[in-house]
PDB file of C-alpha atoms and ligand atoms in Angstrom:
ATOM      1  CA  MET A  24     -35.676   8.582 -15.897  1.00 83.00           C
ATOM      2  CA  PRO A  25     -33.088   6.449 -17.704  1.00 94.00           C
ATOM      3  CA  ILE A  26     -32.455   3.083 -16.095  1.00 98.00           C
ATOM      4  CA  LEU A  27     -29.763   1.969 -18.527  1.00 98.00           C
ATOM      5  CA  GLU A  28     -27.267   4.101 -20.355  1.00 98.00           C
ATOM      6  CA  VAL A  29     -24.772   2.855 -22.856  1.00 98.00           C
ATOM      7  CA  GLN A  30     -22.055   5.186 -24.080  1.00 98.00           C
ATOM      8  CA  ASN A  31     -19.814   4.622 -27.097  1.00 98.00           C
ATOM      9  CA  LEU A  32     -19.781   0.856 -26.824  1.00 98.00           C
ATOM     10  CA  THR A  33     -17.240  -0.750 -29.124  1.00 98.00           C
ATOM     11  CA  LYS A  34     -16.407  -4.436 -29.455  1.00 98.00           C
ATOM     12  CA  LYS A  35     -13.637  -5.708 -31.663  1.00 98.00           C
ATOM     13  CA  PHE A  36     -12.957  -9.359 -32.432  1.00 97.00           C
ATOM     14  CA  GLY A  37      -9.491  -9.239 -33.925  1.00 95.00           C
ATOM     15  CA  GLY A  38      -9.836  -7.153 -37.072  1.00 93.00           C
ATOM     16  CA  LEU A  39     -13.638  -7.233 -37.030  1.00 97.00           C
ATOM     17  CA  THR A  40     -15.543  -4.424 -35.344  1.00 98.00           C
ATOM     18  CA  ALA A  41     -18.829  -5.975 -34.193  1.00 98.00           C
ATOM     19  CA  THR A  42     -20.144  -2.752 -32.629  1.00 98.00           C
ATOM     20  CA  GLN A  43     -18.696   0.693 -33.046  1.00 98.00           C
ATOM     21  CA  GLU A  44     -19.328   3.536 -30.601  1.00 98.00           C
ATOM     22  CA  VAL A  45     -22.930   2.540 -30.007  1.00 98.00           C
ATOM     23  CA  SER A  46     -24.767   4.712 -27.497  1.00 98.00           C
ATOM     24  CA  MET A  47     -28.310   4.486 -26.233  1.00 98.00           C
ATOM     25  CA  THR A  48     -30.470   5.575 -23.339  1.00 98.00           C
ATOM     26  CA  VAL A  49     -33.238   3.340 -22.054  1.00 98.00           C
ATOM     27  CA  GLU A  50     -36.059   4.837 -20.015  1.00 97.00           C
ATOM     28  CA  LYS A  51     -37.331   2.987 -16.969  1.00 97.00           C
ATOM     29  CA  SER A  52     -40.361   0.750 -17.696  1.00 96.00           C
ATOM     30  CA  SER A  53     -40.068   1.295 -21.434  1.00 97.00           C
ATOM     31  CA  ILE A  54     -40.034  -1.246 -24.251  1.00 98.00           C
ATOM     32  CA  THR A  55     -37.132  -0.758 -26.648  1.00 98.00           C
ATOM     33  CA  ALA A  56     -36.305  -2.785 -29.751  1.00 98.00           C
ATOM     34  CA  VAL A  57     -32.842  -3.236 -31.212  1.00 98.00           C
ATOM     35  CA  ILE A  58     -33.149  -4.172 -34.872  1.00 97.00           C
ATOM     36  CA  GLY A  59     -30.874  -4.550 -37.878  1.00 96.00           C
ATOM     37  CA  PRO A  60     -29.801  -7.044 -40.517  1.00 95.00           C
ATOM     38  CA  ASN A  61     -27.983 -10.288 -39.668  1.00 95.00           C
ATOM     39  CA  GLY A  62     -24.516  -9.666 -38.289  1.00 96.00           C
ATOM     40  CA  ALA A  63     -25.331  -6.058 -37.353  1.00 97.00           C
ATOM     41  CA  GLY A  64     -23.948  -6.542 -33.837  1.00 98.00           C
ATOM     42  CA  LYS A  65     -27.222  -6.878 -31.899  1.00 98.00           C
ATOM     43  CA  THR A  66     -26.382 -10.006 -29.921  1.00 98.00           C
ATOM     44  CA  THR A  67     -22.854  -8.734 -29.305  1.00 98.00           C
ATOM     45  CA  PHE A  68     -24.447  -5.627 -27.812  1.00 98.00           C
ATOM     46  CA  PHE A  69     -26.527  -7.783 -25.422  1.00 98.00           C
ATOM     47  CA  ASN A  70     -23.466  -9.895 -24.622  1.00 98.00           C
ATOM     48  CA  MET A  71     -21.608  -6.791 -23.491  1.00 98.00           C
ATOM     49  CA  ILE A  72     -24.499  -5.504 -21.394  1.00 98.00           C
ATOM     50  CA  THR A  73     -24.792  -8.882 -19.656  1.00 97.00           C
ATOM     51  CA  GLY A  74     -21.056  -9.249 -19.003  1.00 97.00           C
ATOM     52  CA  ILE A  75     -20.484 -12.180 -21.374  1.00 97.00           C
ATOM     53  CA  TYR A  76     -18.113 -10.007 -23.409  1.00 97.00           C
ATOM     54  CA  GLN A  77     -16.070  -7.161 -22.058  1.00 97.00           C
ATOM     55  CA  PRO A  78     -16.396  -4.109 -24.312  1.00 97.00           C
ATOM     56  CA  THR A  79     -13.237  -3.017 -26.097  1.00 98.00           C
ATOM     57  CA  SER A  80     -14.215   0.485 -25.034  1.00 98.00           C
ATOM     58  CA  GLY A  81     -17.261   2.340 -23.767  1.00 98.00           C
ATOM     59  CA  ILE A  82     -19.366   2.551 -20.650  1.00 98.00           C
ATOM     60  CA  ILE A  83     -22.507   0.764 -19.440  1.00 98.00           C
ATOM     61  CA  LEU A  84     -24.459   2.341 -16.585  1.00 98.00           C
ATOM     62  CA  LEU A  85     -27.322   0.683 -14.741  1.00 98.00           C
ATOM     63  CA  GLU A  86     -29.104   3.264 -12.581  1.00 97.00           C
ATOM     64  CA  ASN A  87     -26.013   5.429 -12.857  1.00 96.00           C
ATOM     65  CA  GLU A  88     -23.679   2.693 -11.623  1.00 96.00           C
ATOM     66  CA  LYS A  89     -21.018   1.420 -13.962  1.00 97.00           C
ATOM     67  CA  ILE A  90     -21.543  -2.291 -14.635  1.00 97.00           C
ATOM     68  CA  ASN A  91     -18.988  -3.071 -17.293  1.00 91.00           C
ATOM     69  CA  GLY A  92     -16.308  -5.258 -15.852  1.00 88.00           C
ATOM     70  CA  LEU A  93     -18.852  -7.271 -13.857  1.00 95.00           C
ATOM     71  CA  LYS A  94     -19.160 -11.011 -14.443  1.00 95.00           C
ATOM     72  CA  PRO A  95     -22.480 -12.260 -15.931  1.00 94.00           C
ATOM     73  CA  HIS A  96     -23.505 -13.597 -12.528  1.00 91.00           C
ATOM     74  CA  ASP A  97     -23.012 -10.162 -10.941  1.00 94.00           C
ATOM     75  CA  VAL A  98     -24.774  -8.362 -13.780  1.00 96.00           C
ATOM     76  CA  SER A  99     -27.733 -10.635 -13.095  1.00 93.00           C
ATOM     77  CA  LYS A 100     -27.543  -9.773  -9.402  1.00 92.00           C
ATOM     78  CA  ALA A 101     -27.413  -6.084 -10.301  1.00 96.00           C
ATOM     79  CA  GLY A 102     -30.771  -6.522 -12.038  1.00 96.00           C
ATOM     80  CA  ILE A 103     -30.326  -7.477 -15.684  1.00 97.00           C
ATOM     81  CA  SER A 104     -31.647 -10.825 -16.971  1.00 96.00           C
ATOM     82  CA  ARG A 105     -31.831 -12.183 -20.470  1.00 96.00           C
ATOM     83  CA  THR A 106     -32.944 -14.892 -22.820  1.00 96.00           C
ATOM     84  CA  PHE A 107     -30.792 -16.282 -25.621  1.00 95.00           C
ATOM     85  CA  GLN A 108     -31.152 -16.279 -29.398  1.00 93.00           C
ATOM     86  CA  ASN A 109     -30.222 -19.960 -29.353  1.00 89.00           C
ATOM     87  CA  ILE A 110     -32.375 -21.296 -26.554  1.00 89.00           C
ATOM     88  CA  ARG A 111     -30.251 -22.382 -23.599  1.00 90.00           C
ATOM     89  CA  LEU A 112     -32.272 -24.685 -21.429  1.00 92.00           C
ATOM     90  CA  PHE A 113     -31.274 -27.807 -19.542  1.00 92.00           C
ATOM     91  CA  ASN A 114     -33.016 -30.147 -21.958  1.00 92.00           C
ATOM     92  CA  GLN A 115     -33.136 -33.189 -19.722  1.00 93.00           C
ATOM     93  CA  MET A 116     -34.389 -31.272 -16.686  1.00 92.00           C
ATOM     94  CA  SER A 117     -38.029 -30.592 -16.014  1.00 94.00           C
ATOM     95  CA  VAL A 118     -39.668 -27.262 -16.702  1.00 96.00           C
ATOM     96  CA  LEU A 119     -39.830 -26.539 -12.971  1.00 94.00           C
ATOM     97  CA  GLU A 120     -36.167 -27.458 -12.435  1.00 92.00           C
ATOM     98  CA  ASN A 121     -35.086 -25.126 -15.220  1.00 93.00           C
ATOM     99  CA  VAL A 122     -36.663 -22.197 -13.393  1.00 93.00           C
ATOM    100  CA  LEU A 123     -35.236 -23.315 -10.035  1.00 90.00           C
ATOM    101  CA  VAL A 124     -31.762 -23.297 -11.576  1.00 84.00           C
ATOM    102  CA  GLY A 125     -32.369 -19.697 -12.622  1.00 75.00           C
ATOM    103  CA  MET A 126     -33.206 -18.867  -9.047  1.00 79.00           C
ATOM    104  CA  HIS A 127     -30.319 -20.595  -7.341  1.00 69.00           C
ATOM    105  CA  THR A 128     -27.764 -17.878  -7.780  1.00 61.00           C
ATOM    106  CA  HIS A 129     -30.046 -15.683  -5.720  1.00 58.00           C
ATOM    107  CA  LEU A 130     -30.791 -18.038  -2.869  1.00 58.00           C
ATOM    108  CA  LYS A 131     -28.990 -17.548   0.408  1.00 57.00           C
ATOM    109  CA  ALA A 132     -28.256 -21.246   0.687  1.00 56.00           C
ATOM    110  CA  GLY A 133     -24.772 -22.193  -0.351  1.00 58.00           C
ATOM    111  CA  LEU A 134     -23.874 -25.565  -1.747  1.00 57.00           C
ATOM    112  CA  LEU A 135     -22.991 -26.857   1.724  1.00 57.00           C
ATOM    113  CA  GLY A 136     -26.417 -25.999   3.047  1.00 58.00           C
ATOM    114  CA  ILE A 137     -28.003 -27.912   0.225  1.00 58.00           C
ATOM    115  CA  LEU A 138     -25.697 -30.913   0.693  1.00 62.00           C
ATOM    116  CA  PHE A 139     -26.443 -31.131   4.398  1.00 63.00           C
ATOM    117  CA  ASN A 140     -30.145 -30.553   3.815  1.00 66.00           C
ATOM    118  CA  LEU A 141     -30.494 -28.018   6.637  1.00 64.00           C
ATOM    119  CA  PRO A 142     -34.069 -27.155   7.711  1.00 68.00           C
ATOM    120  CA  VAL A 143     -33.594 -23.466   6.928  1.00 66.00           C
ATOM    121  CA  ILE A 144     -32.551 -24.490   3.426  1.00 67.00           C
ATOM    122  CA  ARG A 145     -35.523 -26.801   3.016  1.00 72.00           C
ATOM    123  CA  LYS A 146     -37.784 -23.849   3.828  1.00 78.00           C
ATOM    124  CA  GLU A 147     -35.998 -21.664   1.303  1.00 75.00           C
ATOM    125  CA  GLU A 148     -36.246 -24.405  -1.331  1.00 79.00           C
ATOM    126  CA  LYS A 149     -39.963 -24.732  -0.690  1.00 83.00           C
ATOM    127  CA  GLU A 150     -40.436 -21.008  -1.161  1.00 85.00           C
ATOM    128  CA  ALA A 151     -38.313 -21.085  -4.309  1.00 86.00           C
ATOM    129  CA  GLU A 152     -40.509 -23.844  -5.670  1.00 88.00           C
ATOM    130  CA  MET A 153     -43.657 -21.847  -4.950  1.00 90.00           C
ATOM    131  CA  HIS A 154     -42.186 -18.823  -6.665  1.00 92.00           C
ATOM    132  CA  ALA A 155     -41.081 -20.892  -9.678  1.00 93.00           C
ATOM    133  CA  TYR A 156     -44.569 -22.326  -9.931  1.00 95.00           C
ATOM    134  CA  HIS A 157     -46.045 -18.838  -9.837  1.00 95.00           C
ATOM    135  CA  LEU A 158     -43.743 -17.671 -12.646  1.00 95.00           C
ATOM    136  CA  LEU A 159     -44.536 -20.708 -14.788  1.00 97.00           C
ATOM    137  CA  ASP A 160     -48.217 -20.092 -14.292  1.00 96.00           C
ATOM    138  CA  TYR A 161     -47.591 -16.484 -15.295  1.00 95.00           C
ATOM    139  CA  VAL A 162     -46.043 -17.426 -18.647  1.00 95.00           C
ATOM    140  CA  GLY A 163     -48.683 -20.094 -19.259  1.00 94.00           C
ATOM    141  CA  LEU A 164     -46.694 -23.244 -18.496  1.00 96.00           C
ATOM    142  CA  ALA A 165     -48.312 -24.361 -15.246  1.00 95.00           C
ATOM    143  CA  ASP A 166     -49.613 -27.548 -16.882  1.00 96.00           C
ATOM    144  CA  LEU A 167     -46.151 -28.637 -17.967  1.00 97.00           C
ATOM    145  CA  LEU A 168     -44.180 -28.405 -14.699  1.00 95.00           C
ATOM    146  CA  ASN A 169     -42.798 -31.926 -14.836  1.00 95.00           C
ATOM    147  CA  GLU A 170     -42.294 -32.180 -18.573  1.00 97.00           C
ATOM    148  CA  LYS A 171     -38.698 -32.344 -19.803  1.00 97.00           C
ATOM    149  CA  ALA A 172     -37.712 -29.040 -21.392  1.00 96.00           C
ATOM    150  CA  THR A 173     -36.732 -30.806 -24.602  1.00 96.00           C
ATOM    151  CA  ASN A 174     -40.303 -32.032 -25.094  1.00 97.00           C
ATOM    152  CA  LEU A 175     -41.769 -28.519 -25.192  1.00 95.00           C
ATOM    153  CA  SER A 176     -42.730 -26.753 -28.402  1.00 91.00           C
ATOM    154  CA  TYR A 177     -40.428 -24.014 -29.584  1.00 89.00           C
ATOM    155  CA  GLY A 178     -42.768 -21.288 -28.387  1.00 91.00           C
ATOM    156  CA  ALA A 179     -43.118 -22.913 -24.975  1.00 94.00           C
ATOM    157  CA  GLN A 180     -39.326 -23.219 -24.638  1.00 95.00           C
ATOM    158  CA  ARG A 181     -39.003 -19.501 -25.307  1.00 95.00           C
ATOM    159  CA  ARG A 182     -41.593 -18.764 -22.621  1.00 95.00           C
ATOM    160  CA  LEU A 183     -39.751 -21.074 -20.230  1.00 96.00           C
ATOM    161  CA  GLU A 184     -36.592 -19.049 -20.846  1.00 96.00           C
ATOM    162  CA  ILE A 185     -38.549 -15.923 -19.966  1.00 96.00           C
ATOM    163  CA  ALA A 186     -39.803 -17.513 -16.727  1.00 96.00           C
ATOM    164  CA  ARG A 187     -36.235 -18.466 -15.870  1.00 95.00           C
ATOM    165  CA  ALA A 188     -35.048 -14.926 -16.561  1.00 95.00           C
ATOM    166  CA  LEU A 189     -37.822 -13.533 -14.364  1.00 95.00           C
ATOM    167  CA  ALA A 190     -36.768 -15.843 -11.544  1.00 92.00           C
ATOM    168  CA  ALA A 191     -33.753 -13.619 -10.963  1.00 90.00           C
ATOM    169  CA  ASN A 192     -36.182 -10.768 -10.274  1.00 91.00           C
ATOM    170  CA  PRO A 193     -34.692  -8.369 -12.828  1.00 95.00           C
ATOM    171  CA  LYS A 194     -35.199  -4.664 -13.347  1.00 97.00           C
ATOM    172  CA  VAL A 195     -34.221  -4.949 -16.995  1.00 98.00           C
ATOM    173  CA  LEU A 196     -35.078  -7.901 -19.213  1.00 98.00           C
ATOM    174  CA  LEU A 197     -33.208  -8.480 -22.475  1.00 98.00           C
ATOM    175  CA  LEU A 198     -34.905 -10.754 -25.004  1.00 98.00           C
ATOM    176  CA  ASP A 199     -32.829 -11.945 -27.969  1.00 97.00           C
ATOM    177  CA  GLU A 200     -35.262 -12.810 -30.781  1.00 96.00           C
ATOM    178  CA  PRO A 201     -38.069 -14.019 -28.514  1.00 96.00           C
ATOM    179  CA  ALA A 202     -40.467 -14.631 -31.420  1.00 95.00           C
ATOM    180  CA  ALA A 203     -38.028 -16.624 -33.556  1.00 92.00           C
ATOM    181  CA  GLY A 204     -39.687 -19.903 -34.554  1.00 87.00           C
ATOM    182  CA  MET A 205     -43.056 -18.913 -33.134  1.00 91.00           C
ATOM    183  CA  ASN A 206     -46.293 -19.198 -35.087  1.00 91.00           C
ATOM    184  CA  PRO A 207     -48.585 -16.121 -35.331  1.00 93.00           C
ATOM    185  CA  LYS A 208     -50.700 -17.187 -32.346  1.00 92.00           C
ATOM    186  CA  GLU A 209     -47.621 -17.719 -30.164  1.00 92.00           C
ATOM    187  CA  THR A 210     -46.245 -14.361 -31.291  1.00 94.00           C
ATOM    188  CA  LYS A 211     -49.497 -12.656 -30.347  1.00 94.00           C
ATOM    189  CA  ASP A 212     -49.420 -14.306 -26.906  1.00 93.00           C
ATOM    190  CA  LEU A 213     -45.802 -13.208 -26.532  1.00 94.00           C
ATOM    191  CA  THR A 214     -46.756  -9.606 -27.316  1.00 95.00           C
ATOM    192  CA  GLU A 215     -49.354  -9.727 -24.548  1.00 95.00           C
ATOM    193  CA  LEU A 216     -46.909 -11.353 -22.146  1.00 96.00           C
ATOM    194  CA  ILE A 217     -44.302  -8.643 -22.723  1.00 97.00           C
ATOM    195  CA  HIS A 218     -46.895  -5.925 -22.120  1.00 95.00           C
ATOM    196  CA  ARG A 219     -48.099  -7.659 -18.973  1.00 95.00           C
ATOM    197  CA  MET A 220     -44.570  -8.075 -17.576  1.00 94.00           C
ATOM    198  CA  ARG A 221     -43.815  -4.419 -18.083  1.00 94.00           C
ATOM    199  CA  GLN A 222     -47.084  -3.443 -16.440  1.00 94.00           C
ATOM    200  CA  GLU A 223     -47.044  -5.764 -13.437  1.00 91.00           C
ATOM    201  CA  PHE A 224     -43.333  -5.938 -12.647  1.00 91.00           C
ATOM    202  CA  ASN A 225     -42.543  -2.399 -13.732  1.00 92.00           C
ATOM    203  CA  LEU A 226     -39.989  -4.076 -15.934  1.00 97.00           C
ATOM    204  CA  THR A 227     -37.846  -2.409 -18.557  1.00 98.00           C
ATOM    205  CA  VAL A 228     -37.710  -4.571 -21.676  1.00 98.00           C
ATOM    206  CA  ILE A 229     -35.179  -4.475 -24.511  1.00 98.00           C
ATOM    207  CA  LEU A 230     -35.743  -6.897 -27.337  1.00 98.00           C
ATOM    208  CA  ILE A 231     -33.844  -7.883 -30.440  1.00 98.00           C
ATOM    209  CA  GLU A 232     -36.323  -8.998 -33.068  1.00 96.00           C
ATOM    210  CA  HIS A 233     -36.609  -9.596 -36.800  1.00 94.00           C
ATOM    211  CA  ASP A 234     -40.429  -9.802 -36.772  1.00 94.00           C
ATOM    212  CA  MET A 235     -41.179  -6.213 -37.844  1.00 93.00           C
ATOM    213  CA  LYS A 236     -44.882  -6.506 -37.093  1.00 93.00           C
ATOM    214  CA  LEU A 237     -44.077  -7.346 -33.475  1.00 95.00           C
ATOM    215  CA  VAL A 238     -41.392  -4.656 -33.290  1.00 96.00           C
ATOM    216  CA  MET A 239     -43.636  -1.911 -34.632  1.00 95.00           C
ATOM    217  CA  GLU A 240     -46.518  -2.966 -32.422  1.00 95.00           C
ATOM    218  CA  ILE A 241     -44.667  -3.290 -29.154  1.00 96.00           C
ATOM    219  CA  SER A 242     -41.815  -0.776 -29.092  1.00 97.00           C
ATOM    220  CA  GLU A 243     -41.828   2.750 -27.797  1.00 97.00           C
ATOM    221  CA  HIS A 244     -38.306   3.272 -28.982  1.00 97.00           C
ATOM    222  CA  ILE A 245     -36.314   1.547 -31.702  1.00 97.00           C
ATOM    223  CA  VAL A 246     -32.563   1.507 -32.215  1.00 98.00           C
ATOM    224  CA  VAL A 247     -31.260   0.345 -35.588  1.00 97.00           C
ATOM    225  CA  LEU A 248     -27.802  -1.176 -36.002  1.00 97.00           C
ATOM    226  CA  ASP A 249     -26.111  -1.922 -39.296  1.00 97.00           C
ATOM    227  CA  HIS A 250     -22.568  -3.277 -39.585  1.00 96.00           C
ATOM    228  CA  GLY A 251     -22.007  -2.452 -35.906  1.00 97.00           C
ATOM    229  CA  VAL A 252     -23.047   1.178 -36.230  1.00 98.00           C
ATOM    230  CA  LYS A 253     -26.213   2.823 -34.952  1.00 98.00           C
ATOM    231  CA  ILE A 254     -27.802   4.203 -38.120  1.00 97.00           C
ATOM    232  CA  ALA A 255     -31.101   5.417 -36.668  1.00 97.00           C
ATOM    233  CA  GLU A 256     -33.251   5.576 -33.566  1.00 97.00           C
ATOM    234  CA  GLY A 257     -36.680   6.867 -32.749  1.00 97.00           C
ATOM    235  CA  LYS A 258     -40.362   6.012 -32.581  1.00 97.00           C
ATOM    236  CA  PRO A 259     -41.739   3.174 -34.724  1.00 96.00           C
ATOM    237  CA  GLU A 260     -43.353   5.573 -37.191  1.00 94.00           C
ATOM    238  CA  ASP A 261     -40.034   7.378 -37.704  1.00 94.00           C
ATOM    239  CA  ILE A 262     -38.082   4.176 -38.170  1.00 95.00           C
ATOM    240  CA  ARG A 263     -40.587   2.614 -40.549  1.00 92.00           C
ATOM    241  CA  ASN A 264     -40.067   5.405 -43.089  1.00 90.00           C
ATOM    242  CA  ASN A 265     -36.395   6.115 -42.513  1.00 93.00           C
ATOM    243  CA  PRO A 266     -34.557   5.755 -45.868  1.00 92.00           C
ATOM    244  CA  LYS A 267     -31.317   4.638 -44.161  1.00 93.00           C
ATOM    245  CA  VAL A 268     -33.154   1.832 -42.404  1.00 93.00           C
ATOM    246  CA  ILE A 269     -34.967   0.721 -45.545  1.00 90.00           C
ATOM    247  CA  GLU A 270     -31.680   0.693 -47.419  1.00 90.00           C
ATOM    248  CA  ALA A 271     -29.920  -1.329 -44.720  1.00 89.00           C
ATOM    249  CA  TYR A 272     -32.611  -3.996 -44.948  1.00 84.00           C
ATOM    250  CA  LEU A 273     -32.809  -3.947 -48.737  1.00 76.00           C
ATOM    251  CA  GLY A 274     -29.034  -4.166 -48.955  1.00 72.00           C
ATOM    252  CA  SER A 275     -29.016  -7.225 -46.752  1.00 61.00           C
ATOM    253  CA  GLY A 276     -31.682  -8.894 -48.875  1.00 54.00           C
ATOM    254  CA  ALA A 277     -33.596  -9.575 -45.680  1.00 52.00           C
ATOM    255  CA  VAL A 278     -36.698  -7.452 -46.052  1.00 49.00           C
ATOM    256  CA  GLN A 279     -39.563  -8.698 -43.958  1.00 50.00           C
ATOM    257  CA  ALA A 280     -43.183  -7.752 -44.320  1.00 44.00           C
ATOM    258  CA  GLY A 281     -44.304  -5.270 -41.723  1.00 41.00           C
TER     259      GLY A 281
HETATM  260  N1  ATP B 305     -17.219 -14.447 -30.364  1.00 59.31           N
HETATM  261  C1  ATP B 305     -17.035 -13.898 -31.568  1.00 59.31           C
HETATM  262  N2  ATP B 305     -15.860 -13.988 -32.215  1.00 59.31           N
HETATM  263  C2  ATP B 305     -15.677 -13.433 -33.431  1.00 59.31           C
HETATM  264  N3  ATP B 305     -16.630 -12.755 -34.098  1.00 59.31           N
HETATM  265  C3  ATP B 305     -17.831 -12.634 -33.514  1.00 59.31           C
HETATM  266  C4  ATP B 305     -18.113 -13.196 -32.228  1.00 59.31           C
HETATM  267  N4  ATP B 305     -19.398 -12.917 -31.893  1.00 59.31           N
HETATM  268  C5  ATP B 305     -19.886 -12.225 -32.919  1.00 59.31           C
HETATM  269  N5  ATP B 305     -18.966 -12.060 -33.907  1.00 59.31           N
HETATM  270  C6  ATP B 305     -19.141 -11.333 -35.153  1.00 59.31           C
HETATM  271  O1  ATP B 305     -19.643 -10.040 -34.859  1.00 59.31           O
HETATM  272  C7  ATP B 305     -20.599  -9.641 -35.839  1.00 59.31           C
HETATM  273  C8  ATP B 305     -21.908  -9.320 -35.147  1.00 59.31           C
HETATM  274  O2  ATP B 305     -22.502 -10.540 -34.713  1.00 59.31           O
HETATM  275  P1  ATP B 305     -23.822 -10.578 -33.838  1.00 59.31           P
HETATM  276  O3  ATP B 305     -24.065 -11.989 -33.467  1.00 59.31           O
HETATM  277  O4  ATP B 305     -23.724  -9.586 -32.741  1.00 59.31           O
HETATM  278  O5  ATP B 305     -24.909 -10.089 -34.908  1.00 59.31           O
HETATM  279  P2  ATP B 305     -26.497 -10.016 -34.790  1.00 59.31           P
HETATM  280  O6  ATP B 305     -26.885  -8.639 -35.137  1.00 59.31           O
HETATM  281  O7  ATP B 305     -26.947 -10.567 -33.494  1.00 59.31           O
HETATM  282  O8  ATP B 305     -26.928 -10.984 -35.995  1.00 59.31           O
HETATM  283  P3  ATP B 305     -28.181 -12.006 -36.120  1.00 59.31           P
HETATM  284  O9  ATP B 305     -29.376 -11.183 -36.505  1.00 59.31           O
HETATM  285  O10 ATP B 305     -27.775 -12.910 -37.242  1.00 59.31           O
HETATM  286  O11 ATP B 305     -28.327 -12.713 -34.827  1.00 59.31           O
HETATM  287  C9  ATP B 305     -20.694 -10.760 -36.847  1.00 59.31           C
HETATM  288  O12 ATP B 305     -19.842 -10.455 -37.919  1.00 59.31           O
HETATM  289  C10 ATP B 305     -20.185 -11.962 -36.069  1.00 59.31           C
HETATM  290  O13 ATP B 305     -19.617 -12.921 -36.923  1.00 59.31           O
HETATM  291 MG1   MG B 306     -28.079 -12.145 -32.912  1.00 59.31          MG
END
C-alpha cells in the first residue's frame, strides 16, 4: 500500500525550474533513495514534502490525504519528520535538550502551562524526558546526554538529528544525506540503524544520499533526478546499469565508487 504519493511536483525559483513534474509512489515500510548529481533538485523535493516550500504545481498525498499547503509544523504532526543536509541542531544545548525540543510541538502543554509549572505539565515533561532518553539510547547516544551538541562528532550529530526526528513519532522519515561526513564505520552503523528503525517502528524511510554503496545496499527502490527531472526509477540492480543514470553522473563529473 502506498503511504506517500507525489504527483507532478514542480518547483520554480524565478526562471529556474528546480523540479519538473516529478512523480513517485512510496510503499509503506519501504526504504527509498532519491539520488542524482548536485543541484538535481533532491533537497527541494524534500522541502516541498515537508512544507518548507510550497510547490509551484503538483500534489502530495500522505495516506491519501493532500498535505501540500500545510505548514512544516503541521506536516510533522501529520507524520512526516526529517533531518537536514546541513545539520540543524541547537549547538549550545545539550543532546537531551535537542531531542526535547523536537518533542515539544507534540506535547499537550502550552507555553503557559510550562511558565506556571503546573503539576500535570511536570508529569508530561518527565515522560518526555524518559522518551527522549529512550530514543537517544536507541541511536547510541545514551552516554552523551548532557554533552553540548556542538561537541559531538559529525556522525554523532547526524544520529542526534535522527533521534530528534523520531521524537515526533513519524510515519515517514526523510533523511537528507545522512552519511555525509561519516567514516566507513559510522556509515555501517547508520545502515544498521535505518534497517532497525524500519523494522521496529514500521517506519517508511526516504533518503537522499551520494554514497552509492549505502544506496545500493539499503534501498528497495531508487528514484534518480537530474536537472529537476526524474530520469529513472527502479530496483538497485536496474539503476546501477541504467545508461541514463551513468551518463548523468559522468556528465556531472561526480562519479562515486559503488
Ligand atoms: N531557495 C532557493 N532559491 C533559489 N534557487 C534555489 C533555492 N533552493 C534551491 N535552489 C536551486 O534549485 C536547484 C536544486 O537545488 P537542490 O538543493 O534541491 O539540489 P540537490 O539535488 O539537493 O543538490 P545537492 O546534492 O548539492 O544537495 C539548484 O539549482 C539550486 O540552486
Ligand atoms: Mg541537497
